[in-house]
């Protein structure tokens, strides 16, 4: 009897899991609107793994955001966004930055714009 009960419970669990998969809302087919449209570059950075290697004020594994802001300008946004997505090495030392292919180009640009906003006024 106990075996029958456990088998029935397992069957219910399998059925309920498969129903959940089929009842989930499908993502929008409108690919022109990024999911993170109203999210700031700072929020995107905080939600990613960036802070494990970078800091706003001081060098860690990678350069600080202020160091990056001092070296680059708005004309470099496209290139820096590509670096976030594709990764890179050699500019700040021997440690390579990991690629982040899951980040959209639009989001990477927002992140770069936030980093560049850390430039110290002279």
mmCIF file of C-alpha atoms in Angstrom:
data_model
loop_
_atom_site.group_PDB
_atom_site.id
_atom_site.type_symbol
_atom_site.label_atom_id
_atom_site.label_comp_id
_atom_site.label_asym_id
_atom_site.label_seq_id
_atom_site.Cartn_x
_atom_site.Cartn_y
_atom_site.Cartn_z
ATOM 1 C CA UNK A 1 0.000 0.000 0.000
ATOM 2 C CA UNK A 2 2.847 2.387 0.935
ATOM 3 C CA UNK A 3 4.599 1.584 -2.370
ATOM 4 C CA UNK A 4 1.402 2.349 -4.308
ATOM 5 C CA UNK A 5 1.029 5.669 -2.469
ATOM 6 C CA UNK A 6 4.637 6.704 -3.255
ATOM 7 C CA UNK A 7 4.229 5.704 -6.897
ATOM 8 C CA UNK A 8 1.040 7.790 -7.122
ATOM 9 C CA UNK A 9 2.749 10.793 -5.517
ATOM 10 C CA UNK A 10 5.692 10.524 -7.916
ATOM 11 C CA UNK A 11 3.280 10.405 -10.866
ATOM 12 C CA UNK A 12 1.459 13.497 -9.639
ATOM 13 C CA UNK A 13 4.743 15.332 -9.230
ATOM 14 C CA UNK A 14 5.839 14.467 -12.767
ATOM 15 C CA UNK A 15 2.473 15.496 -14.213
ATOM 16 C CA UNK A 16 2.381 18.771 -12.286
ATOM 17 C CA UNK A 17 5.931 19.644 -13.386
ATOM 18 C CA UNK A 18 5.168 19.008 -17.036
ATOM 19 C CA UNK A 19 1.978 21.085 -16.818
ATOM 20 C CA UNK A 20 3.966 23.972 -15.324
ATOM 21 C CA UNK A 21 6.379 23.929 -18.259
ATOM 22 C CA UNK A 22 3.520 24.045 -20.730
ATOM 23 C CA UNK A 23 1.663 26.807 -18.902
ATOM 24 C CA UNK A 24 4.559 29.267 -18.636
ATOM 25 C CA UNK A 25 4.157 32.545 -20.445
ATOM 26 C CA UNK A 26 6.171 32.589 -23.622
ATOM 27 C CA UNK A 27 8.586 35.502 -24.107
ATOM 28 C CA UNK A 28 7.553 38.322 -26.376
ATOM 29 C CA UNK A 29 8.505 37.927 -30.008
ATOM 30 C CA UNK A 30 9.298 41.659 -30.182
ATOM 31 C CA UNK A 31 13.102 41.492 -30.265
ATOM 32 C CA UNK A 32 13.463 45.210 -30.916
ATOM 33 C CA UNK A 33 12.635 46.095 -27.294
ATOM 34 C CA UNK A 34 15.320 45.067 -24.806
ATOM 35 C CA UNK A 35 14.029 43.448 -21.623
ATOM 36 C CA UNK A 36 16.086 45.885 -19.536
ATOM 37 C CA UNK A 37 14.839 49.019 -21.285
ATOM 38 C CA UNK A 38 14.349 51.123 -18.135
ATOM 39 C CA UNK A 39 17.266 49.722 -16.131
ATOM 40 C CA UNK A 40 20.265 51.937 -15.401
ATOM 41 C CA UNK A 41 23.835 51.041 -16.251
ATOM 42 C CA UNK A 42 24.645 51.026 -12.550
ATOM 43 C CA UNK A 43 21.855 48.506 -11.862
ATOM 44 C CA UNK A 44 23.044 46.297 -14.717
ATOM 45 C CA UNK A 45 26.567 46.309 -13.282
ATOM 46 C CA UNK A 46 25.337 45.540 -9.783
ATOM 47 C CA UNK A 47 23.256 42.634 -11.099
ATOM 48 C CA UNK A 48 26.202 41.156 -13.019
ATOM 49 C CA UNK A 49 29.528 39.713 -11.912
ATOM 50 C CA UNK A 50 31.432 42.953 -12.680
ATOM 51 C CA UNK A 51 31.937 43.853 -9.035
ATOM 52 C CA UNK A 52 33.916 40.657 -8.430
ATOM 53 C CA UNK A 53 36.797 42.139 -10.467
ATOM 54 C CA UNK A 54 36.104 45.897 -10.538
ATOM 55 C CA UNK A 55 35.432 48.588 -7.973
ATOM 56 C CA UNK A 56 34.334 52.182 -8.434
ATOM 57 C CA UNK A 57 37.359 53.720 -6.718
ATOM 58 C CA UNK A 58 40.248 51.269 -6.464
ATOM 59 C CA UNK A 59 41.927 48.662 -8.630
ATOM 60 C CA UNK A 60 41.101 45.056 -7.810
ATOM 61 C CA UNK A 61 41.639 42.233 -10.296
ATOM 62 C CA UNK A 62 40.730 44.725 -13.018
ATOM 63 C CA UNK A 63 40.919 48.522 -13.161
ATOM 64 C CA UNK A 64 38.573 50.735 -11.156
ATOM 65 C CA UNK A 65 35.719 52.435 -12.959
ATOM 66 C CA UNK A 66 37.421 55.789 -12.318
ATOM 67 C CA UNK A 67 40.610 54.543 -14.011
ATOM 68 C CA UNK A 68 38.584 53.372 -16.999
ATOM 69 C CA UNK A 69 36.719 56.704 -17.134
ATOM 70 C CA UNK A 70 40.001 58.622 -17.105
ATOM 71 C CA UNK A 71 41.450 56.569 -19.966
ATOM 72 C CA UNK A 72 38.408 56.514 -22.277
ATOM 73 C CA UNK A 73 35.724 58.908 -23.534
ATOM 74 C CA UNK A 74 32.278 58.809 -25.102
ATOM 75 C CA UNK A 75 33.842 58.041 -28.489
ATOM 76 C CA UNK A 76 34.962 54.687 -27.060
ATOM 77 C CA UNK A 77 31.498 53.489 -25.928
ATOM 78 C CA UNK A 78 31.018 51.090 -28.843
ATOM 79 C CA UNK A 79 34.481 49.542 -28.433
ATOM 80 C CA UNK A 80 34.134 49.181 -24.645
ATOM 81 C CA UNK A 81 30.661 47.649 -24.975
ATOM 82 C CA UNK A 82 32.163 45.074 -27.340
ATOM 83 C CA UNK A 83 34.921 44.373 -24.785
ATOM 84 C CA UNK A 84 32.285 43.637 -22.132
ATOM 85 C CA UNK A 85 30.536 41.186 -24.444
ATOM 86 C CA UNK A 86 33.601 39.575 -26.059
ATOM 87 C CA UNK A 87 36.115 39.855 -23.208
ATOM 88 C CA UNK A 88 39.688 40.958 -23.694
ATOM 89 C CA UNK A 89 43.192 41.189 -22.299
ATOM 90 C CA UNK A 90 46.410 43.122 -22.418
ATOM 91 C CA UNK A 91 45.138 46.664 -21.908
ATOM 92 C CA UNK A 92 45.273 46.683 -18.093
ATOM 93 C CA UNK A 93 47.661 43.814 -17.452
ATOM 94 C CA UNK A 94 47.909 40.078 -17.931
ATOM 95 C CA UNK A 95 44.561 39.076 -16.413
ATOM 96 C CA UNK A 96 41.938 38.567 -19.116
ATOM 97 C CA UNK A 97 38.420 39.901 -18.694
ATOM 98 C CA UNK A 98 35.890 37.112 -19.131
ATOM 99 C CA UNK A 99 33.425 37.461 -22.027
ATOM 100 C CA UNK A 100 29.791 38.208 -21.191
ATOM 101 C CA UNK A 101 27.884 37.087 -24.318
ATOM 102 C CA UNK A 102 24.593 37.081 -22.389
ATOM 103 C CA UNK A 103 24.707 40.891 -22.128
ATOM 104 C CA UNK A 104 23.041 42.722 -25.018
ATOM 105 C CA UNK A 105 24.901 45.463 -26.870
ATOM 106 C CA UNK A 106 22.354 48.044 -25.624
ATOM 107 C CA UNK A 107 22.869 46.975 -22.001
ATOM 108 C CA UNK A 108 26.654 46.918 -22.403
ATOM 109 C CA UNK A 109 26.501 50.490 -23.699
ATOM 110 C CA UNK A 110 24.461 51.557 -20.653
ATOM 111 C CA UNK A 111 27.076 49.946 -18.429
ATOM 112 C CA UNK A 112 29.894 51.779 -20.233
ATOM 113 C CA UNK A 113 28.039 55.089 -20.012
ATOM 114 C CA UNK A 114 27.716 54.613 -16.249
ATOM 115 C CA UNK A 115 31.429 53.746 -15.950
ATOM 116 C CA UNK A 116 32.418 56.807 -17.997
ATOM 117 C CA UNK A 117 30.240 58.978 -15.739
ATOM 118 C CA UNK A 118 32.702 58.157 -12.932
ATOM 119 C CA UNK A 119 35.297 60.473 -14.502
ATOM 120 C CA UNK A 120 36.701 62.842 -11.899
ATOM 121 C CA UNK A 121 36.016 66.491 -12.774
ATOM 122 C CA UNK A 122 39.145 68.637 -12.997
#
